[in-house]
Short mmCIF file of C-alpha atoms in Angstrom, two decimals:
data_model
loop_
_atom_site.label_atom_id
_atom_site.label_comp_id
_atom_site.label_asym_id
_atom_site.label_seq_id
_atom_site.Cartn_x
_atom_site.Cartn_y
_atom_site.Cartn_z
CA MET A 21 -3.53 15.44 -29.47
CA ARG A 22 -3.45 18.21 -26.68
CA ASP A 23 -7.14 17.49 -27.18
CA GLU A 24 -7.82 13.55 -26.11
CA LEU A 25 -6.16 14.33 -23.29
CA LEU A 26 -8.07 16.72 -21.65
CA ARG A 27 -10.88 14.34 -22.93
CA ARG A 28 -9.55 11.44 -21.49
CA PHE A 29 -8.86 13.13 -18.10
CA ALA A 30 -12.58 15.29 -18.30
CA GLY A 31 -13.68 11.17 -18.65
CA PHE A 32 -12.06 9.66 -15.90
CA GLY A 33 -13.35 12.55 -13.94
CA ASN A 34 -13.76 11.43 -9.89
CA ARG A 35 -10.83 8.00 -10.48
CA THR A 36 -7.95 8.39 -8.48
CA ALA A 37 -5.52 10.04 -10.68
CA LEU A 38 -2.50 10.59 -7.89
CA PHE A 39 -1.23 9.64 -4.30
CA ASP A 40 1.20 11.63 -2.71
CA GLN A 41 1.48 12.10 1.02
CA GLY A 42 -1.30 10.46 1.78
CA THR A 43 -3.65 12.74 -0.36
CA GLY A 44 -5.33 11.40 -2.90
CA PHE A 45 -6.38 13.41 -6.23
CA THR A 46 -9.27 13.05 -8.60
CA TYR A 47 -8.59 13.65 -12.66
CA GLU A 48 -10.33 16.35 -12.04
CA ASP A 49 -8.72 17.45 -9.56
CA LEU A 50 -5.43 16.90 -11.81
CA LEU A 51 -7.20 18.85 -14.38
CA ASN A 52 -8.27 21.67 -12.17
CA ARG A 53 -4.59 21.47 -11.14
CA ILE A 54 -3.11 21.20 -14.42
CA HIS A 55 -5.08 24.60 -16.02
CA HIS A 56 -4.34 26.51 -12.33
CA THR A 57 -1.17 26.03 -13.37
CA ARG A 58 -0.75 27.22 -17.54
CA ASP A 59 -2.66 30.26 -15.69
CA ARG A 60 0.27 31.27 -13.69
CA LEU A 61 2.99 30.09 -16.13
CA ALA A 62 0.84 33.11 -18.60
CA ALA A 63 0.73 35.67 -16.51
CA HIS A 64 3.91 35.01 -15.46
CA GLY A 65 5.30 35.99 -19.29
CA VAL A 66 5.68 32.20 -20.03
CA ALA A 67 5.14 31.23 -24.04
CA PRO A 68 4.91 28.50 -26.24
CA HIS A 69 8.05 27.10 -26.87
CA ASP A 70 9.85 28.77 -24.36
CA VAL A 71 12.25 25.99 -22.50
CA VAL A 72 11.37 25.31 -18.84
CA ILE A 73 13.41 23.32 -16.03
CA VAL A 74 11.13 21.92 -13.15
CA HIS A 75 12.49 21.28 -10.45
CA GLY A 76 10.90 18.77 -8.34
CA ASP A 77 10.37 14.94 -7.71
CA TYR A 78 7.11 13.63 -8.34
CA SER A 79 4.01 15.67 -6.74
CA VAL A 80 0.60 16.87 -7.29
CA ASP A 81 2.14 19.80 -8.41
CA SER A 82 5.39 18.55 -10.77
CA ILE A 83 2.89 16.60 -12.48
CA ALA A 84 0.53 19.49 -13.31
CA THR A 85 3.44 21.64 -14.39
CA LEU A 86 5.22 19.05 -16.15
CA LEU A 87 1.61 18.67 -18.12
CA ALA A 88 0.66 21.86 -18.58
CA LEU A 89 3.92 22.78 -20.00
CA PHE A 90 3.33 19.94 -22.83
CA LEU A 91 -0.79 21.94 -23.17
CA ASN A 92 1.58 25.30 -24.11
CA ARG A 93 4.44 23.40 -26.73
CA ASN A 94 6.84 24.45 -23.96
CA VAL A 95 10.37 22.83 -23.92
CA VAL A 96 10.39 21.00 -20.49
CA VAL A 97 13.23 20.11 -18.57
CA PRO A 98 12.59 18.07 -15.18
CA VAL A 99 15.32 17.60 -12.95
CA VAL A 100 15.16 16.35 -9.18
CA THR A 101 18.60 17.31 -7.81
CA LEU A 102 19.66 21.03 -10.09
CA ASN A 103 23.76 21.16 -8.88
CA ALA A 104 25.93 23.32 -9.86
CA LEU A 105 27.22 21.25 -12.29
CA ALA A 106 23.69 20.83 -13.96
CA LEU A 107 22.24 24.26 -13.86
CA ASP A 108 25.45 26.03 -15.81
CA THR A 109 24.90 22.45 -18.40
CA LEU A 110 20.83 23.77 -19.10
CA VAL A 111 21.88 27.71 -19.75
CA GLU A 112 25.00 26.87 -21.84
CA HIS A 113 23.48 24.81 -24.07
CA CYS A 114 19.79 25.73 -24.15
CA ARG A 115 19.30 28.54 -22.71
CA PRO A 116 16.30 27.57 -19.99
CA GLY A 117 13.77 31.36 -20.09
CA TYR A 118 12.14 30.33 -16.41
CA LEU A 119 12.39 27.60 -13.46
CA VAL A 120 9.82 27.11 -11.58
CA ARG A 121 10.66 25.17 -8.23
CA THR A 122 7.30 22.71 -7.45
CA GLY A 123 7.22 20.49 -4.58
CA THR A 124 5.57 23.59 -1.91
CA GLY A 125 3.32 25.54 -4.42
CA LEU A 126 4.98 27.19 -8.11
CA ASP A 127 8.30 29.03 -8.09
CA ILE A 128 8.68 30.53 -10.49
CA GLN A 129 11.66 32.09 -11.70
CA ASP A 130 13.16 34.43 -14.60
CA LEU A 131 16.58 32.49 -15.94
CA GLN A 132 17.05 34.96 -19.51
CA PRO A 133 14.94 38.20 -20.76
CA SER A 134 11.37 37.53 -21.94
CA GLY A 135 11.31 37.01 -25.49
CA ASP A 136 11.97 33.65 -28.25
CA PRO A 137 15.03 31.63 -25.58
CA LEU A 138 16.44 31.05 -29.14
CA ALA A 139 16.64 34.61 -30.01
CA ARG A 140 18.73 35.48 -27.15
CA ARG A 141 22.28 33.29 -27.79
CA ASP A 142 24.41 35.87 -27.50
CA GLY A 143 26.30 34.54 -30.77
CA GLN A 144 27.34 31.32 -28.03
CA GLN A 145 24.83 28.42 -29.64
CA ARG A 146 25.54 26.38 -31.69
CA ALA A 147 23.46 26.19 -35.27
CA GLY A 148 23.24 22.43 -34.17
CA THR A 149 21.10 23.58 -31.02
CA ALA A 150 19.12 25.78 -32.06
CA SER A 151 17.57 23.40 -35.41
CA MET A 152 17.16 21.02 -32.96
CA ILE A 153 15.06 23.60 -30.64
CA GLY A 154 13.66 25.45 -33.62
CA ARG A 155 11.88 21.95 -35.14
CA LEU A 156 10.16 21.48 -32.15
CA SER A 157 8.57 25.89 -33.10
CA THR A 158 8.15 25.39 -36.08
CA GLU A 159 6.08 21.32 -35.28
CA ASP A 160 4.44 23.19 -32.69
CA ALA A 161 5.49 20.39 -30.40
CA ALA A 162 6.07 20.46 -27.09
CA GLY A 163 9.76 19.63 -25.97
CA LEU A 164 11.28 17.08 -22.97
CA ILE A 165 15.26 17.45 -22.68
CA LEU A 166 16.59 14.90 -20.29
CA LEU A 167 20.37 14.81 -18.74
CA SER A 168 22.36 12.02 -18.91
CA SER A 169 23.17 10.71 -15.73
CA GLY A 170 26.94 12.58 -15.72
CA SER A 171 28.70 9.65 -14.55
CA THR A 172 31.50 10.52 -15.32
CA GLY A 173 31.11 14.84 -16.48
CA ALA A 174 28.70 16.98 -17.67
CA PRO A 175 25.57 15.02 -18.32
CA LYS A 176 24.74 15.29 -21.52
CA VAL A 177 21.10 17.23 -23.00
CA ILE A 178 18.90 14.96 -24.23
CA LEU A 179 16.57 16.57 -26.49
CA HIS A 180 12.76 14.98 -27.37
CA ASN A 181 9.73 15.84 -29.04
CA LEU A 182 7.23 15.70 -25.90
CA ASP A 183 4.64 15.18 -28.17
CA ALA A 184 5.24 11.92 -29.89
CA LEU A 185 5.69 10.25 -26.30
CA VAL A 186 2.66 11.44 -25.64
CA SER A 187 1.51 10.00 -29.03
CA GLU A 188 2.45 6.49 -28.14
CA LYS A 189 0.81 5.79 -25.10
CA LEU A 190 -2.59 7.97 -26.09
CA THR A 191 -2.62 4.68 -28.41
CA LYS A 192 -3.64 2.62 -24.86
CA ARG A 193 -6.82 2.21 -24.34
CA PRO A 194 -8.16 4.02 -21.57
CA ARG A 195 -8.89 1.14 -18.56
CA ARG A 196 -12.23 0.58 -17.20
CA SER A 197 -12.57 2.67 -13.53
CA SER A 198 -13.67 -1.10 -12.03
CA ASN A 199 -10.16 -2.51 -13.50
CA ALA A 200 -7.96 0.79 -11.96
CA LEU A 201 -4.74 -0.05 -12.15
CA ASN A 202 -1.90 1.49 -9.17
CA ILE A 203 1.28 2.08 -10.21
CA LEU A 204 4.08 2.88 -7.90
CA MET A 205 6.64 5.85 -9.35
CA VAL A 206 9.78 4.30 -8.36
CA LEU A 207 11.30 4.88 -11.36
CA MET A 208 12.60 9.53 -11.56
CA PHE A 209 10.99 11.96 -12.93
CA ASP A 210 14.11 13.17 -14.31
CA HIS A 211 14.29 8.99 -15.86
CA ILE A 212 12.82 8.39 -19.72
CA GLY A 213 12.12 5.42 -17.43
CA GLY A 214 9.99 7.56 -14.76
CA ILE A 215 8.12 9.81 -17.49
CA ASN A 216 7.19 6.41 -19.20
CA SER A 217 5.61 5.31 -16.10
CA LEU A 218 3.70 8.41 -15.20
CA LEU A 219 2.15 8.62 -18.68
CA SER A 220 1.41 4.91 -18.87
CA ALA A 221 -1.04 5.26 -16.06
CA LEU A 222 -2.40 8.44 -15.98
CA LEU A 223 -3.26 8.25 -20.19
CA VAL A 224 -5.19 4.63 -19.01
CA GLY A 225 -6.68 6.26 -15.93
CA GLY A 226 -4.85 4.31 -13.27
CA THR A 227 -3.10 5.92 -10.38
CA ALA A 228 -0.05 6.87 -9.50
CA ILE A 229 1.27 6.31 -6.06
CA LEU A 230 4.01 9.41 -5.15
CA PRO A 231 6.38 8.37 -2.48
CA ARG A 232 8.28 10.77 -0.17
CA GLN A 233 11.17 8.08 -0.89
CA ARG A 234 12.91 5.54 -2.61
CA VAL A 235 14.07 3.32 -0.04
CA PRO A 236 12.61 0.17 0.22
CA ASP A 237 10.84 0.42 3.20
CA GLU A 238 8.76 3.01 2.46
CA ILE A 239 8.23 1.75 -1.41
CA CYS A 240 7.26 -1.80 0.69
CA GLY A 241 5.33 0.21 2.91
CA LEU A 242 3.38 1.48 0.30
CA ILE A 243 2.49 -1.40 -1.75
CA GLU A 244 1.22 -2.89 0.72
CA GLU A 245 -0.98 0.89 2.31
CA HIS A 246 -2.24 0.85 -1.43
CA ARG A 247 -2.00 -2.98 -2.83
CA ILE A 248 -0.13 -2.22 -5.97
CA LEU A 249 -0.10 -5.13 -8.67
CA VAL A 250 2.62 -3.85 -10.85
CA LEU A 251 5.84 -3.02 -8.88
CA PRO A 252 8.09 -1.33 -11.58
CA THR A 253 12.22 -1.21 -10.20
CA SER A 254 15.65 -2.46 -10.58
CA PRO A 255 17.69 -5.50 -10.29
CA THR A 256 19.80 -3.55 -7.53
CA PHE A 257 16.66 -2.03 -5.82
CA LEU A 258 15.02 -5.52 -5.93
CA ASN A 259 18.21 -6.58 -3.96
CA LEU A 260 17.72 -3.95 -1.32
CA ILE A 261 14.48 -4.99 -0.74
CA MET A 262 15.63 -9.20 -0.35
CA VAL A 263 18.35 -8.17 1.81
CA GLY A 264 16.83 -5.78 4.70
CA GLY A 265 13.93 -8.55 4.96
CA TYR A 266 10.98 -6.35 3.58
CA HIS A 267 9.12 -8.76 1.85
CA ARG A 268 8.62 -9.81 4.81
CA LYS A 269 8.28 -6.96 6.92
CA TYR A 270 5.52 -6.12 4.69
CA ASP A 271 2.24 -7.51 2.96
CA LEU A 272 3.24 -7.77 -0.59
CA SER A 273 1.00 -10.56 -1.43
CA SER A 274 -0.87 -8.06 -3.92
CA LEU A 275 2.09 -8.36 -6.77
CA ARG A 276 1.28 -9.76 -9.63
CA LEU A 277 4.33 -8.25 -11.72
CA ILE A 278 7.73 -7.28 -11.21
CA THR A 279 9.45 -4.80 -14.50
CA TYR A 280 12.75 -4.50 -14.20
CA GLY A 281 15.33 -2.79 -15.87
CA THR A 282 17.78 0.11 -16.18
CA GLU A 283 20.81 -2.51 -15.90
CA PRO A 284 21.76 -5.80 -16.46
CA MET A 285 20.07 -8.49 -14.08
CA SER A 286 22.00 -11.72 -12.77
CA GLU A 287 21.28 -15.31 -13.49
CA GLU A 288 21.72 -15.28 -9.38
CA LEU A 289 19.66 -12.24 -7.80
CA LEU A 290 16.56 -13.08 -10.61
CA ARG A 291 16.46 -16.43 -8.73
CA ARG A 292 16.66 -15.36 -5.69
CA VAL A 293 14.02 -12.67 -6.32
CA ASN A 294 12.02 -15.52 -8.10
CA GLN A 295 12.69 -17.94 -4.83
CA ASN A 296 11.21 -14.49 -2.76
CA PHE A 297 8.75 -14.12 -5.27
CA PRO A 298 6.46 -16.98 -5.71
CA GLY A 299 3.77 -16.33 -8.16
CA VAL A 300 4.38 -13.14 -9.02
CA ARG A 301 5.58 -12.78 -12.89
CA LEU A 302 9.25 -11.39 -13.31
CA LEU A 303 9.32 -9.36 -16.69
CA GLN A 304 12.60 -7.63 -17.86
CA THR A 305 12.07 -4.09 -19.21
CA PHE A 306 14.38 -2.54 -21.57
CA GLY A 307 14.81 1.50 -23.01
CA THR A 308 17.73 4.25 -23.14
CA SER A 309 17.30 7.94 -22.84
CA GLU A 310 17.58 8.54 -26.47
CA THR A 311 15.51 5.95 -27.24
CA GLY A 312 13.07 5.86 -25.06
CA ILE A 313 10.93 2.76 -23.65
CA ALA A 314 10.09 -0.59 -25.81
CA THR A 315 7.62 -3.43 -25.45
CA THR A 316 8.95 -6.32 -24.23
CA THR A 317 8.19 -9.89 -23.95
CA SER A 318 10.18 -12.39 -21.28
CA GLU A 319 11.83 -15.68 -22.75
CA SER A 320 9.71 -16.35 -18.73
CA SER A 321 9.97 -15.38 -15.03
CA SER A 322 13.27 -17.04 -14.56
CA SER A 323 15.29 -16.23 -17.78
CA THR A 324 17.72 -12.87 -18.51
CA TYR A 325 16.58 -13.10 -22.08
CA PHE A 326 14.08 -11.18 -23.08
CA LYS A 327 12.38 -10.42 -26.80
CA ILE A 328 11.69 -6.84 -28.22
CA SER A 329 8.25 -6.49 -29.10
CA ASP A 330 7.13 -3.28 -30.13
CA ASP A 331 6.80 -2.33 -33.55
CA SER A 332 7.70 1.21 -32.98
CA VAL A 333 11.34 0.17 -32.50
CA GLU A 334 13.77 -1.75 -34.71
CA TYR A 335 17.50 -3.01 -33.35
CA ARG A 336 20.31 -5.32 -34.99
CA ILE A 337 23.54 -6.26 -33.42
CA VAL A 338 26.01 -4.95 -34.82
CA ASP A 339 29.96 -6.42 -33.75
CA GLY A 340 27.85 -7.92 -30.64
CA GLU A 341 26.94 -3.91 -29.30
CA LEU A 342 22.68 -3.76 -29.74
CA GLN A 343 21.31 -0.57 -31.82
CA LEU A 344 18.17 1.01 -31.79
CA ARG A 345 15.27 2.90 -33.92
CA SER A 346 12.10 4.29 -32.87
CA ARG A 347 9.85 6.07 -33.53
CA THR A 348 10.62 8.38 -30.60
CA GLN A 349 14.27 8.70 -30.87
CA PHE A 350 15.48 11.61 -28.95
CA LEU A 351 16.52 14.88 -31.89
CA GLY A 352 19.74 15.06 -30.57
CA TYR A 353 22.55 16.38 -28.28
CA LEU A 354 22.29 19.60 -27.83
CA ASN A 355 26.32 19.62 -25.93
CA SER A 356 27.57 16.71 -27.68
CA SER A 357 28.17 15.18 -31.06
CA ASP A 358 26.06 12.65 -32.52
CA ASP A 359 29.03 9.91 -32.55
CA ALA A 360 26.62 7.56 -30.38
CA LEU A 361 24.58 7.51 -33.84
CA THR A 362 25.75 5.70 -37.61
CA GLU A 363 25.31 6.91 -40.81
CA ASP A 364 22.30 5.30 -40.82
CA ARG A 365 20.74 7.16 -37.05
CA TRP A 366 20.38 4.14 -35.49
CA PHE A 367 21.43 4.62 -31.49
CA ARG A 368 24.42 2.90 -30.07
CA THR A 369 23.46 1.68 -27.05
CA GLY A 370 26.30 0.23 -25.16
CA ASP A 371 24.75 -3.01 -24.25
CA LEU A 372 27.15 -5.86 -25.40
CA VAL A 373 24.39 -8.86 -26.00
CA GLU A 374 23.86 -12.23 -26.98
CA GLU A 375 20.68 -13.30 -29.18
CA THR A 376 19.07 -16.82 -29.44
CA PRO A 377 18.66 -18.61 -32.81
CA ASP A 378 14.96 -17.82 -31.85
CA GLY A 379 15.30 -13.90 -31.35
CA TYR A 380 15.66 -13.38 -27.99
CA ILE A 381 18.22 -11.34 -26.61
CA LYS A 382 20.12 -11.01 -23.27
CA ILE A 383 22.31 -7.89 -21.92
CA LYS A 384 25.29 -8.71 -20.94
CA GLY A 385 26.78 -5.82 -19.90
CA ARG A 386 28.23 -2.41 -20.30
CA ALA A 387 31.51 -2.51 -23.15
CA LYS A 388 32.79 0.73 -21.49
CA GLU A 389 32.71 -1.43 -18.39
CA VAL A 390 34.26 -4.24 -19.68
CA ILE A 391 38.04 -5.34 -18.09
CA ASN A 392 40.80 -5.99 -20.15
CA VAL A 393 43.55 -7.95 -18.41
CA GLY A 394 46.82 -7.76 -20.33
CA GLY A 395 44.02 -8.53 -23.08
CA GLU A 396 42.11 -11.10 -21.69
CA LYS A 397 38.06 -9.69 -21.17
CA LEU A 398 36.13 -9.86 -18.10
CA ILE A 399 32.17 -8.41 -17.98
CA PRO A 400 31.69 -7.39 -14.88
CA LEU A 401 27.79 -9.21 -13.85
CA GLU A 402 29.05 -12.10 -14.97
CA LEU A 403 31.34 -12.31 -12.00
CA GLU A 404 29.03 -10.81 -9.87
CA SER A 405 26.37 -13.68 -10.72
CA VAL A 406 29.07 -16.31 -9.79
CA LEU A 407 30.08 -14.69 -6.69
CA LEU A 408 25.92 -14.13 -6.03
CA THR A 409 25.68 -18.07 -6.31
CA SER A 410 28.16 -17.96 -2.63
CA PRO A 411 26.60 -18.27 1.19
CA LEU A 412 28.61 -15.92 2.56
CA VAL A 413 28.53 -13.13 -0.05
CA GLU A 414 25.12 -10.76 -0.04
CA ASP A 415 26.31 -8.38 -2.40
CA CYS A 416 29.04 -7.08 -4.77
CA VAL A 417 29.71 -5.25 -7.73
CA VAL A 418 32.54 -5.55 -9.29
CA TYR A 419 35.01 -2.50 -11.55
CA GLY A 420 38.25 -2.43 -13.38
CA ARG A 421 41.26 -0.35 -11.86
CA PRO A 422 43.90 0.70 -13.90
CA ASN A 423 46.89 -1.86 -13.44
CA ALA A 424 51.16 -0.65 -15.20
CA ILE A 425 51.83 -4.40 -16.24
CA THR A 426 48.16 -5.54 -17.36
CA GLY A 427 46.48 -2.24 -17.75
CA GLN A 428 43.29 -3.11 -16.07
CA SER A 429 43.13 -5.61 -12.92
CA VAL A 430 39.95 -6.59 -11.55
CA CYS A 431 38.49 -5.87 -8.01
CA VAL A 432 35.38 -6.12 -5.99
CA ASP A 433 32.81 -4.50 -3.08
CA ILE A 434 31.76 -6.92 -1.18
CA LYS A 435 28.65 -6.70 1.83
CA PRO A 436 29.34 -9.91 2.84
CA LYS A 437 26.58 -12.44 5.44
CA GLY A 438 26.66 -12.00 8.49
CA ALA A 439 29.75 -10.80 10.72
CA LEU A 440 33.80 -12.26 8.91
CA THR A 441 36.89 -10.18 9.22
CA ARG A 442 38.19 -8.50 6.95
CA MET A 443 40.75 -11.04 5.97
CA ALA A 444 38.28 -14.27 5.82
CA VAL A 445 35.65 -12.53 3.29
CA ARG A 446 39.01 -12.35 1.58
CA LYS A 447 39.90 -16.15 2.34
CA HIS A 448 36.93 -17.08 1.25
CA VAL A 449 36.23 -15.55 -2.19
CA LEU A 450 39.80 -16.12 -3.84
CA GLU A 451 38.77 -20.47 -2.18
CA PHE A 452 35.26 -19.91 -3.54
CA LEU A 453 36.62 -18.62 -7.06
CA SER A 454 39.51 -20.49 -7.23
CA GLY A 455 38.20 -23.46 -10.06
CA ARG A 456 34.82 -21.86 -10.50
CA VAL A 457 36.27 -19.19 -13.41
CA GLU A 458 40.17 -18.44 -14.95
CA PRO A 459 42.55 -16.94 -12.88
CA PHE A 460 42.68 -13.55 -14.62
CA LYS A 461 38.90 -12.75 -13.46
CA ILE A 462 39.97 -13.81 -9.46
CA PRO A 463 40.61 -9.99 -8.10
CA SER A 464 43.43 -8.51 -7.24
CA LYS A 465 41.53 -6.61 -4.58
CA VAL A 466 38.66 -7.77 -2.49
CA THR A 467 37.31 -4.32 -0.28
CA VAL A 468 35.13 -5.56 2.64
CA VAL A 469 31.97 -2.43 2.91
CA ASP A 470 28.62 -1.85 4.82
CA SER A 471 26.50 -1.40 1.16
CA ILE A 472 26.95 -1.55 -2.20
CA GLU A 473 26.45 1.71 -3.78
CA MET A 474 23.33 2.22 -5.15
CA SER A 475 23.14 6.20 -7.77
CA ALA A 476 19.65 7.13 -7.53
CA ARG A 477 18.30 6.31 -10.59
CA LEU A 478 19.04 2.63 -8.56
CA LYS A 479 22.07 1.24 -10.07
CA LYS A 480 25.24 0.07 -8.91
CA ILE A 481 27.41 1.91 -9.21
CA ARG A 482 30.58 0.42 -9.87
CA SER A 483 33.61 2.76 -8.97
CA ARG A 484 35.97 2.13 -6.14
CA ARG A 485 35.08 2.45 -2.81
CA GLY A 486 33.67 1.17 0.52
CA ASN A 487 34.62 1.21 4.60
CA SER A 488 37.58 -0.95 5.11
CA GLU A 489 40.02 -3.19 3.01
CA ALA A 490 40.86 -6.50 2.52
#
């Protein structure tokens, strides 16, 4: 497998592999950078199967380091934002030996004494963790550790077999040089979707375009500059592009395909995307940090129904929840129990779905986000989709709050179109929803905001916030 990766990169030669801040790097350049990085790591004492944190976003150095560590059979931990909580979690649960900071060259820092990282646990590491990392060593495989978003506390530490992820991509045939593919790295370097996009581009001879910032102005400018054909993104980010008018400010006519995932798409938002991007095919993607990204087929560009059309992924629906099992499935959590896995090793995604008789699936929302109002249940996306049909609502996010009488109450943050008073927005929302939804779904609190907060992973943050309250 490693020989095949090196053979492909050598064969791609002078094709552009990366475009990083105005500079193009060929596959030959990238290959030389990878070899140089391997030498630097070896000189610093990094040995095969050591756990190594790579701190930085996409850059030629971070990508070369990731691939050098893969070739060296290390366990690599890409982290874009290395805050104290993330570092403490990693040090406690996987005992990284080294920290490599990228972006302005390589800065390699020792985190543990030299030697086998599994041996220097001070007796504090659980046997299960040692066993999982040790399994990679036994198989002479590289590892990948991803952190969950950690929105409700310490992030989960997710261990993958990196060889398995790379192997799946190497089954794809290389593209001919006259049919090169430019892919924007919109999804993050430490996100399963970002790793998937990067491997999908490089292992077939495409070009990965690296943005400096993940903001609509930057992304749309790069689409125009590089005549991007495929844009992988999220519903929230697509809405930001349209709300800000960036699809009119820049020439986006090169786009042929927009893939969207990371969160459910509402019917109304999908209608807006189709209206503003005529002639562009829309494809809903699906995957999890634990099982990888599955190949999907949308029912149509105007439908939120899709099929999982991937020989490496199985799915089933149990009590309305989607469960997956895949060849690229994670080995386990290093700091959490495997409660998300069934006894027969199916992964409980936490996504509530419905399925048509012909096998198309629709994501309705997350089980943990369901709002229970006195026994009546509401999935936030359902109400958001209704609100987005209002001519006065530019964007919104629905969430639940504790309520002493009903258990929970329905709340919504509204970003209105135009300059409206708080009272006018509240009055409009209540009147607009009356008769359109059941009474228990009408929000008890309406908050007017200047913008809908988005996480670094391009998803709406469903928590109480706002600049002013109605």
